[in-house]
Amino acid sequence: MNAETLRVIVAQKAVEATDICRLELVRADVGPLPTFTAGAHVELHLPGDLRRAYSLCNDPAETHRYVLGILKDPQSRGGSRAVHEQLQVGDELNISLPRNHFELDPAAKSSLLLAGGIGITPLLAMAEQLDRERASFELHYTTSTSERMAFAERLANAPYARKVHFYLSQENQAQRLDLDRVL
């Protein structure tokens, strides 16, 4: 481990949707985790010398945990497969410090968050931050089927649930996202 990495423990691992697991990571040496901004990611250092970046999807105000949603990619070169098949609760691993290449615009009068599939993960943190700041926003989230919709329960029960719109492209023609209408 060096100054650019952090040792964490897998505190929770759960199925979030079909082929998507949720990981909760906590600091191995106890104490707060480094802060992050909505849209940030960390790089997991996985078995087999694999390094893969995944978006942080919890509220950036939280410093006791990092939450990730990870899709098991059928074309995986080993990263998502290692997370789904090898990582277990209690395992320790190194991660990078949070980095952000996908930040919210702090000057925006209103934000329109559009997510497809696992792309919801960075937008969850954005919705949490925007809601906490009482900023104007809407979140539109589309997946093929309800079984593939990660974090649906969390969004449906969020304090900002009225700002969230769900779409299921393969279940009901009337439930498809009409981007022209939204934009």
Coordinates of N, CA and C in Angstrom, one line a residue:
M1 N 0.8 -1.2 0.0 CA 0.0 0.0 0.0 C 0.9 1.2 0.0
N2 N 0.4 2.3 -0.7 CA 1.2 3.5 -0.7 C 0.2 4.7 -0.4
A3 N 0.7 5.9 -0.6 CA -0.1 7.1 -0.2 C -1.3 7.3 -1.2
E4 N -1.3 6.6 -2.3 CA -2.3 6.8 -3.3 C -3.4 5.6 -3.1
T5 N -3.2 4.7 -2.2 CA -4.1 3.6 -2.0 C -4.6 3.6 -0.6
L6 N -5.6 2.8 -0.4 CA -6.3 2.7 0.9 C -6.7 1.3 1.1
R7 N -6.5 0.7 2.3 CA -6.9 -0.7 2.6 C -8.3 -0.6 3.1
V8 N -9.2 -1.4 2.5 CA -10.6 -1.5 2.9 C -11.0 -2.9 3.1
I9 N -12.1 -3.1 3.8 CA -12.7 -4.4 4.0 C -14.1 -4.4 3.4
V10 N -14.5 -5.5 2.8 CA -15.8 -5.7 2.2 C -16.7 -5.9 3.4
A11 N -17.5 -4.9 3.7 CA -18.4 -5.0 4.9 C -19.7 -5.6 4.5
Q12 N -20.2 -5.4 3.3 CA -21.4 -6.0 2.8 C -21.3 -6.3 1.3
K13 N -21.9 -7.4 0.9 CA -22.0 -7.7 -0.5 C -23.4 -8.3 -0.7
A14 N -24.2 -7.8 -1.6 CA -25.6 -8.2 -1.8 C -25.9 -8.1 -3.3
V15 N -26.9 -9.0 -3.7 CA -27.4 -8.9 -5.1 C -28.3 -7.7 -5.1
E16 N -28.1 -6.8 -6.1 CA -28.9 -5.6 -6.2 C -29.9 -5.8 -7.3
A17 N -29.6 -6.5 -8.4 CA -30.4 -6.8 -9.5 C -29.7 -8.0 -10.3
T18 N -30.4 -8.4 -11.3 CA -29.8 -9.5 -12.1 C -28.4 -9.1 -12.6
D19 N -27.4 -9.9 -12.2 CA -26.0 -9.7 -12.6 C -25.4 -8.4 -12.0
I20 N -26.0 -7.9 -11.0 CA -25.4 -6.6 -10.4 C -25.3 -6.9 -8.9
C21 N -24.1 -6.7 -8.4 CA -24.0 -6.8 -6.9 C -23.6 -5.4 -6.3
R22 N -24.0 -5.2 -5.1 CA -23.7 -4.0 -4.4 C -22.6 -4.4 -3.3
L23 N -21.5 -3.6 -3.3 CA -20.5 -3.7 -2.3 C -20.5 -2.5 -1.4
E24 N -20.3 -2.8 -0.1 CA -20.1 -1.7 0.8 C -18.7 -1.9 1.4
L25 N -17.8 -0.9 1.2 CA -16.4 -1.0 1.7 C -16.2 0.0 2.9
V26 N -15.5 -0.5 3.9 CA -15.2 0.3 5.0 C -13.7 0.3 5.2
R27 N -13.2 1.3 5.9 CA -11.7 1.4 6.1 C -11.2 0.3 7.0
A28 N -10.1 -0.4 6.6 CA -9.6 -1.5 7.4 C -9.0 -1.1 8.7
D29 N -8.5 0.1 8.7 CA -7.8 0.6 10.0 C -8.8 1.5 10.8
V30 N -10.1 1.4 10.5 CA -11.1 2.1 11.2 C -10.9 3.6 11.0
G31 N -12.0 4.3 11.1 CA -11.9 5.8 10.9 C -12.6 6.2 9.6
P32 N -12.7 7.5 9.4 CA -13.4 8.0 8.2 C -12.6 7.7 6.9
L33 N -13.3 7.5 5.9 CA -12.8 7.4 4.5 C -12.5 8.8 3.9
P34 N -11.6 8.9 3.0 CA -11.4 10.2 2.3 C -12.7 10.6 1.7
T35 N -13.0 11.9 1.7 CA -14.2 12.5 1.1 C -14.1 12.3 -0.4
F36 N -15.3 12.4 -1.0 CA -15.4 12.4 -2.5 C -16.5 13.3 -3.0
T37 N -16.5 13.6 -4.2 CA -17.5 14.4 -4.8 C -18.4 13.5 -5.7
A38 N -19.6 13.9 -5.9 CA -20.6 13.1 -6.7 C -20.0 12.9 -8.1
G39 N -20.1 11.7 -8.6 CA -19.5 11.3 -9.9 C -18.2 10.6 -9.8
A40 N -17.6 10.6 -8.6 CA -16.3 10.0 -8.4 C -16.3 8.5 -8.5
H41 N -15.1 7.9 -8.7 CA -14.9 6.5 -8.7 C -13.6 6.1 -7.9
V42 N -13.5 4.9 -7.6 CA -12.3 4.3 -7.0 C -11.9 3.1 -7.9
E43 N -10.6 2.8 -7.9 CA -10.1 1.7 -8.6 C -9.8 0.6 -7.6
L44 N -10.5 -0.6 -7.8 CA -10.3 -1.8 -7.0 C -9.1 -2.5 -7.5
H45 N -8.2 -2.9 -6.5 CA -7.1 -3.8 -6.8 C -7.5 -5.2 -6.5
L46 N -7.8 -5.9 -7.6 CA -8.4 -7.3 -7.5 C -7.4 -8.4 -7.6
P47 N -7.8 -9.6 -7.2 CA -6.9 -10.8 -7.4 C -6.5 -10.9 -8.9
G48 N -5.3 -11.4 -9.1 CA -4.7 -11.6 -10.4 C -4.1 -10.3 -11.0
D49 N -3.8 -9.3 -10.1 CA -3.2 -8.0 -10.4 C -4.1 -7.2 -11.3
L50 N -5.5 -7.4 -11.2 CA -6.4 -6.6 -12.0 C -6.8 -5.3 -11.2
R51 N -6.9 -4.3 -12.0 CA -7.4 -3.0 -11.5 C -8.5 -2.5 -12.3
R52 N -9.6 -2.3 -11.6 CA -10.8 -1.8 -12.3 C -11.5 -0.7 -11.6
A53 N -12.0 0.3 -12.3 CA -12.6 1.5 -11.7 C -14.1 1.3 -11.7
Y54 N -14.7 1.7 -10.5 CA -16.1 1.6 -10.3 C -16.6 2.9 -9.6
S55 N -17.7 3.4 -10.0 CA -18.3 4.6 -9.5 C -18.8 4.4 -8.0
L56 N -18.6 5.4 -7.2 CA -19.1 5.5 -5.9 C -20.6 5.9 -6.0
C57 N -21.5 5.2 -5.4 CA -22.9 5.5 -5.5 C -23.6 5.9 -4.2
N58 N -22.9 6.1 -3.2 CA -23.5 6.6 -1.9 C -23.4 8.1 -1.8
D59 N -24.1 8.6 -0.8 CA -24.1 10.1 -0.6 C -22.6 10.5 -0.3
P60 N -22.1 11.5 -1.1 CA -20.8 12.0 -0.8 C -20.6 12.6 0.6
A61 N -21.7 12.8 1.3 CA -21.5 13.3 2.7 C -21.1 12.2 3.7
E62 N -21.3 11.0 3.2 CA -20.9 9.8 4.1 C -19.4 9.6 4.1
T63 N -18.8 9.4 5.2 CA -17.4 9.1 5.3 C -17.1 7.8 6.0
H64 N -18.2 7.1 6.3 CA -18.0 5.8 7.0 C -18.0 4.6 6.0
R65 N -18.4 4.8 4.8 CA -18.4 3.7 3.8 C -18.3 4.3 2.4
Y66 N -17.9 3.4 1.5 CA -18.1 3.6 0.0 C -19.0 2.5 -0.5
V67 N -20.0 2.8 -1.3 CA -20.9 1.8 -1.9 C -20.7 1.8 -3.4
L68 N -20.6 0.6 -4.0 CA -20.4 0.4 -5.4 C -21.5 -0.5 -5.9
G69 N -21.9 -0.3 -7.1 CA -22.7 -1.2 -7.8 C -22.0 -1.8 -9.0
I70 N -21.8 -3.1 -9.1 CA -21.0 -3.7 -10.2 C -21.7 -4.7 -11.0
L71 N -21.8 -4.5 -12.3 CA -22.4 -5.4 -13.2 C -21.4 -6.5 -13.6
K72 N -21.9 -7.7 -13.6 CA -21.0 -8.8 -14.1 C -21.1 -8.8 -15.6
D73 N -20.1 -8.3 -16.2 CA -20.1 -8.2 -17.7 C -19.8 -9.5 -18.3
P74 N -20.7 -10.0 -19.2 CA -20.4 -11.3 -19.9 C -19.1 -11.3 -20.7
Q75 N -18.6 -10.1 -21.1 CA -17.4 -10.0 -21.8 C -16.2 -9.6 -20.9
S76 N -16.4 -9.9 -19.6 CA -15.4 -9.5 -18.6 C -14.0 -10.1 -18.9
R77 N -13.0 -9.2 -18.7 CA -11.6 -9.7 -18.8 C -11.1 -10.1 -17.5
G78 N -12.0 -10.2 -16.5 CA -11.7 -10.7 -15.2 C -12.1 -9.8 -14.0
G79 N -12.3 -8.5 -14.2 CA -12.6 -7.6 -13.1 C -13.9 -7.9 -12.5
S80 N -15.0 -7.7 -13.3 CA -16.3 -7.9 -12.7 C -16.5 -9.3 -12.3
R81 N -16.0 -10.2 -13.0 CA -16.1 -11.7 -12.6 C -15.4 -11.9 -11.3
A82 N -14.2 -11.3 -11.0 CA -13.6 -11.4 -9.7 C -14.4 -10.9 -8.6
V83 N -15.0 -9.7 -8.8 CA -15.9 -9.1 -7.8 C -17.0 -10.1 -7.5
H84 N -17.7 -10.5 -8.5 CA -18.9 -11.4 -8.3 C -18.6 -12.8 -7.8
E85 N -17.5 -13.4 -8.2 CA -17.2 -14.8 -7.9 C -16.2 -15.0 -6.8
Q86 N -15.3 -14.0 -6.5 CA -14.3 -14.2 -5.6 C -14.4 -13.4 -4.3
L87 N -14.8 -12.1 -4.4 CA -14.8 -11.2 -3.3 C -15.9 -11.6 -2.3
Q88 N -15.6 -11.7 -1.0 CA -16.6 -12.1 0.0 C -16.5 -11.1 1.1
V89 N -17.6 -11.0 1.9 CA -17.6 -10.2 3.1 C -16.5 -10.6 4.0
G90 N -15.8 -9.5 4.5 CA -14.6 -9.8 5.3 C -13.3 -9.7 4.6
D91 N -13.3 -9.8 3.2 CA -12.1 -9.7 2.5 C -11.5 -8.3 2.5
E92 N -10.2 -8.2 2.5 CA -9.5 -7.0 2.5 C -8.9 -6.8 1.1
L93 N -8.9 -5.5 0.7 CA -8.3 -5.2 -0.6 C -7.9 -3.7 -0.6
N94 N -7.0 -3.4 -1.5 CA -6.5 -2.0 -1.7 C -7.4 -1.4 -2.8
I95 N -7.7 -0.1 -2.6 CA -8.4 0.7 -3.6 C -7.6 2.0 -3.7
S96 N -7.9 2.7 -4.9 CA -7.3 4.0 -5.1 C -8.1 5.0 -4.2
L97 N -7.5 6.2 -4.1 CA -8.3 7.3 -3.5 C -9.3 7.7 -4.5
P98 N -10.4 8.3 -4.1 CA -11.4 8.7 -5.1 C -10.9 9.7 -6.1
R99 N -11.3 9.6 -7.3 CA -11.0 10.5 -8.4 C -12.3 10.9 -9.1
N100 N -12.4 12.0 -9.7 CA -13.6 12.4 -10.4 C -13.3 13.1 -11.7
H101 N -13.9 12.4 -12.8 CA -13.8 12.9 -14.1 C -15.2 13.2 -14.7
F102 N -16.2 13.2 -13.8 CA -17.6 13.3 -14.1 C -18.3 14.1 -13.1
E103 N -17.9 15.4 -12.9 CA -18.5 16.2 -11.9 C -19.8 16.9 -12.2
L104 N -20.5 17.2 -11.3 CA -21.7 18.1 -11.4 C -21.3 19.5 -11.7
D105 N -22.1 20.2 -12.5 CA -21.8 21.7 -12.7 C -22.4 22.4 -11.5
P106 N -21.6 23.0 -10.7 CA -22.1 23.7 -9.5 C -22.9 25.0 -9.9
A107 N -22.7 25.5 -11.1 CA -23.4 26.7 -11.6 C -24.8 26.4 -12.2
A108 N -25.1 25.1 -12.4 CA -26.3 24.7 -13.1 C -27.5 25.2 -12.3
K109 N -28.5 25.8 -13.0 CA -29.8 26.2 -12.4 C -30.6 24.9 -12.1
S110 N -30.5 23.9 -13.0 CA -31.2 22.7 -12.8 C -30.4 21.6 -13.5
S111 N -30.5 20.4 -13.0 CA -29.7 19.2 -13.5 C -30.7 18.2 -14.0
L112 N -30.4 17.6 -15.2 CA -31.1 16.5 -15.8 C -30.2 15.3 -15.8
L113 N -30.5 14.3 -15.0 CA -29.7 13.1 -14.8 C -30.3 12.0 -15.6
L114 N -29.6 11.5 -16.6 CA -30.1 10.4 -17.5 C -29.2 9.2 -17.3
A115 N -29.8 8.1 -16.9 CA -29.1 6.8 -16.7 C -29.7 5.7 -17.4
G116 N -28.8 4.8 -17.9 CA -29.2 3.6 -18.6 C -28.4 2.5 -17.9
G117 N -29.2 1.5 -17.4 CA -28.5 0.3 -16.8 C -27.7 0.6 -15.6
I118 N -26.5 0.0 -15.6 CA -25.5 0.2 -14.5 C -25.0 1.7 -14.5
G119 N -25.2 2.4 -15.5 CA -24.9 3.8 -15.5 C -25.5 4.7 -14.5
I120 N -26.4 4.0 -13.7 CA -27.1 4.7 -12.6 C -26.1 5.0 -11.5
T121 N -25.0 4.3 -11.3 CA -24.2 4.4 -10.1 C -23.7 5.8 -9.8
P122 N -23.0 6.5 -10.7 CA -22.6 7.8 -10.4 C -23.7 8.8 -10.2
L123 N -24.8 8.5 -10.8 CA -26.0 9.5 -10.7 C -26.7 9.3 -9.4
L124 N -26.6 8.2 -8.7 CA -27.1 8.1 -7.4 C -26.5 9.0 -6.4
A125 N -25.1 9.1 -6.5 CA -24.4 10.1 -5.6 C -24.8 11.5 -6.0
M126 N -25.0 11.7 -7.3 CA -25.3 13.1 -7.7 C -26.7 13.5 -7.2
A127 N -27.7 12.5 -7.3 CA -29.0 12.8 -6.8 C -29.0 13.1 -5.3
E128 N -28.2 12.3 -4.6 CA -28.1 12.5 -3.1 C -27.6 13.9 -2.8
Q129 N -26.5 14.3 -3.5 CA -25.9 15.6 -3.3 C -26.9 16.7 -3.7
L130 N -27.5 16.6 -4.9 CA -28.4 17.7 -5.3 C -29.6 17.8 -4.3
D131 N -30.1 16.7 -3.9 CA -31.2 16.8 -2.9 C -30.8 17.4 -1.6
R132 N -29.6 17.1 -1.1 CA -29.1 17.7 0.1 C -28.9 19.2 0.0
E133 N -28.5 19.6 -1.2 CA -28.3 21.0 -1.5 C -29.6 21.7 -1.9
R134 N -30.7 21.0 -1.9 CA -32.0 21.5 -2.3 C -31.9 22.1 -3.7
A135 N -31.2 21.5 -4.6 CA -31.0 21.9 -6.0 C -32.1 21.3 -6.8
S136 N -32.4 22.0 -7.9 CA -33.4 21.5 -8.9 C -32.8 20.4 -9.7
F137 N -33.5 19.3 -9.8 CA -33.0 18.2 -10.7 C -34.2 17.2 -10.9
E138 N -34.0 16.4 -12.0 CA -34.8 15.2 -12.3 C -33.8 14.1 -12.7
L139 N -34.2 12.9 -12.3 CA -33.5 11.7 -12.6 C -34.3 10.8 -13.5
H140 N -33.9 10.4 -14.7 CA -34.6 9.5 -15.6 C -33.7 8.3 -15.7
Y141 N -34.3 7.1 -15.4 CA -33.5 5.8 -15.3 C -34.2 4.8 -16.1
T142 N -33.5 4.2 -17.1 CA -34.1 3.2 -18.0 C -33.2 1.9 -17.9
T143 N -33.9 0.8 -17.9 CA -33.3 -0.5 -18.1 C -34.2 -1.3 -19.0
S144 N -33.7 -2.5 -19.4 CA -34.4 -3.4 -20.2 C -35.6 -4.0 -19.5
T145 N -35.4 -4.5 -18.3 CA -36.5 -5.1 -17.5 C -36.3 -4.7 -16.0
S146 N -37.4 -4.9 -15.3 CA -37.4 -4.6 -13.8 C -36.3 -5.4 -13.1
E147 N -36.1 -6.6 -13.5 CA -35.0 -7.5 -12.9 C -33.6 -6.9 -13.0
R148 N -33.4 -6.0 -14.0 CA -32.1 -5.5 -14.2 C -32.0 -4.1 -13.7
M149 N -33.0 -3.6 -13.0 CA -33.0 -2.2 -12.5 C -32.4 -2.2 -11.1
A150 N -31.1 -1.8 -11.0 CA -30.4 -1.8 -9.7 C -30.8 -0.5 -9.0
F151 N -30.9 -0.7 -7.7 CA -31.1 0.4 -6.7 C -32.6 1.0 -6.9
A152 N -33.5 0.3 -7.5 CA -34.9 0.7 -7.7 C -35.5 1.0 -6.3
E153 N -35.4 0.1 -5.4 CA -36.0 0.3 -4.1 C -35.4 1.5 -3.4
R154 N -34.1 1.7 -3.4 CA -33.5 2.9 -2.8 C -34.0 4.1 -3.4
L155 N -34.2 4.2 -4.7 CA -34.7 5.4 -5.4 C -36.2 5.6 -5.1
A156 N -36.9 4.6 -5.1 CA -38.4 4.7 -4.8 C -38.6 5.2 -3.4
N157 N -37.7 4.9 -2.5 CA -37.9 5.3 -1.1 C -37.1 6.6 -0.7
A158 N -36.4 7.1 -1.6 CA -35.5 8.3 -1.4 C -36.4 9.5 -1.1
P159 N -35.9 10.5 -0.3 CA -36.6 11.7 -0.1 C -37.0 12.5 -1.4
Y160 N -36.2 12.2 -2.4 CA -36.4 12.9 -3.7 C -37.1 12.0 -4.7
A161 N -37.8 10.9 -4.3 CA -38.5 9.9 -5.1 C -39.4 10.6 -6.2
R162 N -40.0 11.7 -5.9 CA -40.9 12.3 -6.8 C -40.2 12.9 -8.0
K163 N -38.9 13.0 -7.9 CA -38.0 13.5 -9.0 C -37.5 12.4 -9.9
V164 N -37.8 11.2 -9.5 CA -37.2 10.0 -10.2 C -38.3 9.4 -11.2
H165 N -37.8 9.1 -12.4 CA -38.7 8.5 -13.4 C -38.1 7.2 -13.9
F166 N -38.8 6.1 -13.8 CA -38.3 4.8 -14.2 C -38.9 4.4 -15.6
Y167 N -38.1 3.7 -16.4 CA -38.5 3.3 -17.7 C -38.0 1.8 -17.9
L168 N -38.8 1.0 -18.5 CA -38.5 -0.4 -18.8 C -38.6 -0.6 -20.3
S169 N -37.6 -0.7 -21.0 CA -37.6 -0.7 -22.5 C -38.2 -1.9 -23.1
Q170 N -38.1 -3.1 -22.4 CA -38.5 -4.3 -23.0 C -39.8 -4.9 -22.4
E171 N -40.3 -4.3 -21.4 CA -41.5 -4.8 -20.7 C -42.8 -4.2 -21.2
N172 N -42.8 -2.9 -21.5 CA -44.0 -2.2 -21.9 C -43.7 -1.1 -22.8
Q173 N -44.2 -1.0 -24.0 CA -43.9 0.0 -24.9 C -44.2 1.4 -24.3
A174 N -45.3 1.5 -23.5 CA -45.6 2.7 -22.8 C -44.6 3.2 -21.8
Q175 N -43.8 2.3 -21.3 CA -42.8 2.6 -20.3 C -41.4 2.9 -20.9
R176 N -41.3 3.1 -22.2 CA -40.0 3.4 -22.8 C -39.7 4.9 -22.6
L177 N -38.4 5.1 -22.4 CA -37.9 6.5 -22.3 C -38.1 7.2 -23.6
D178 N -38.8 8.3 -23.6 CA -38.9 9.2 -24.8 C -38.0 10.4 -24.6
L179 N -36.8 10.3 -25.1 CA -35.8 11.3 -24.8 C -36.2 12.7 -25.4
D180 N -36.8 12.7 -26.6 CA -37.3 13.9 -27.2 C -38.2 14.7 -26.2
R181 N -39.1 13.9 -25.6 CA -40.1 14.6 -24.7 C -39.3 15.1 -23.4
V182 N -38.4 14.3 -22.9 CA -37.7 14.6 -21.7 C -36.8 15.9 -21.9
L183 N -36.1 15.9 -23.1 CA -35.3 17.0 -23.4 C -36.1 18.2 -23.8

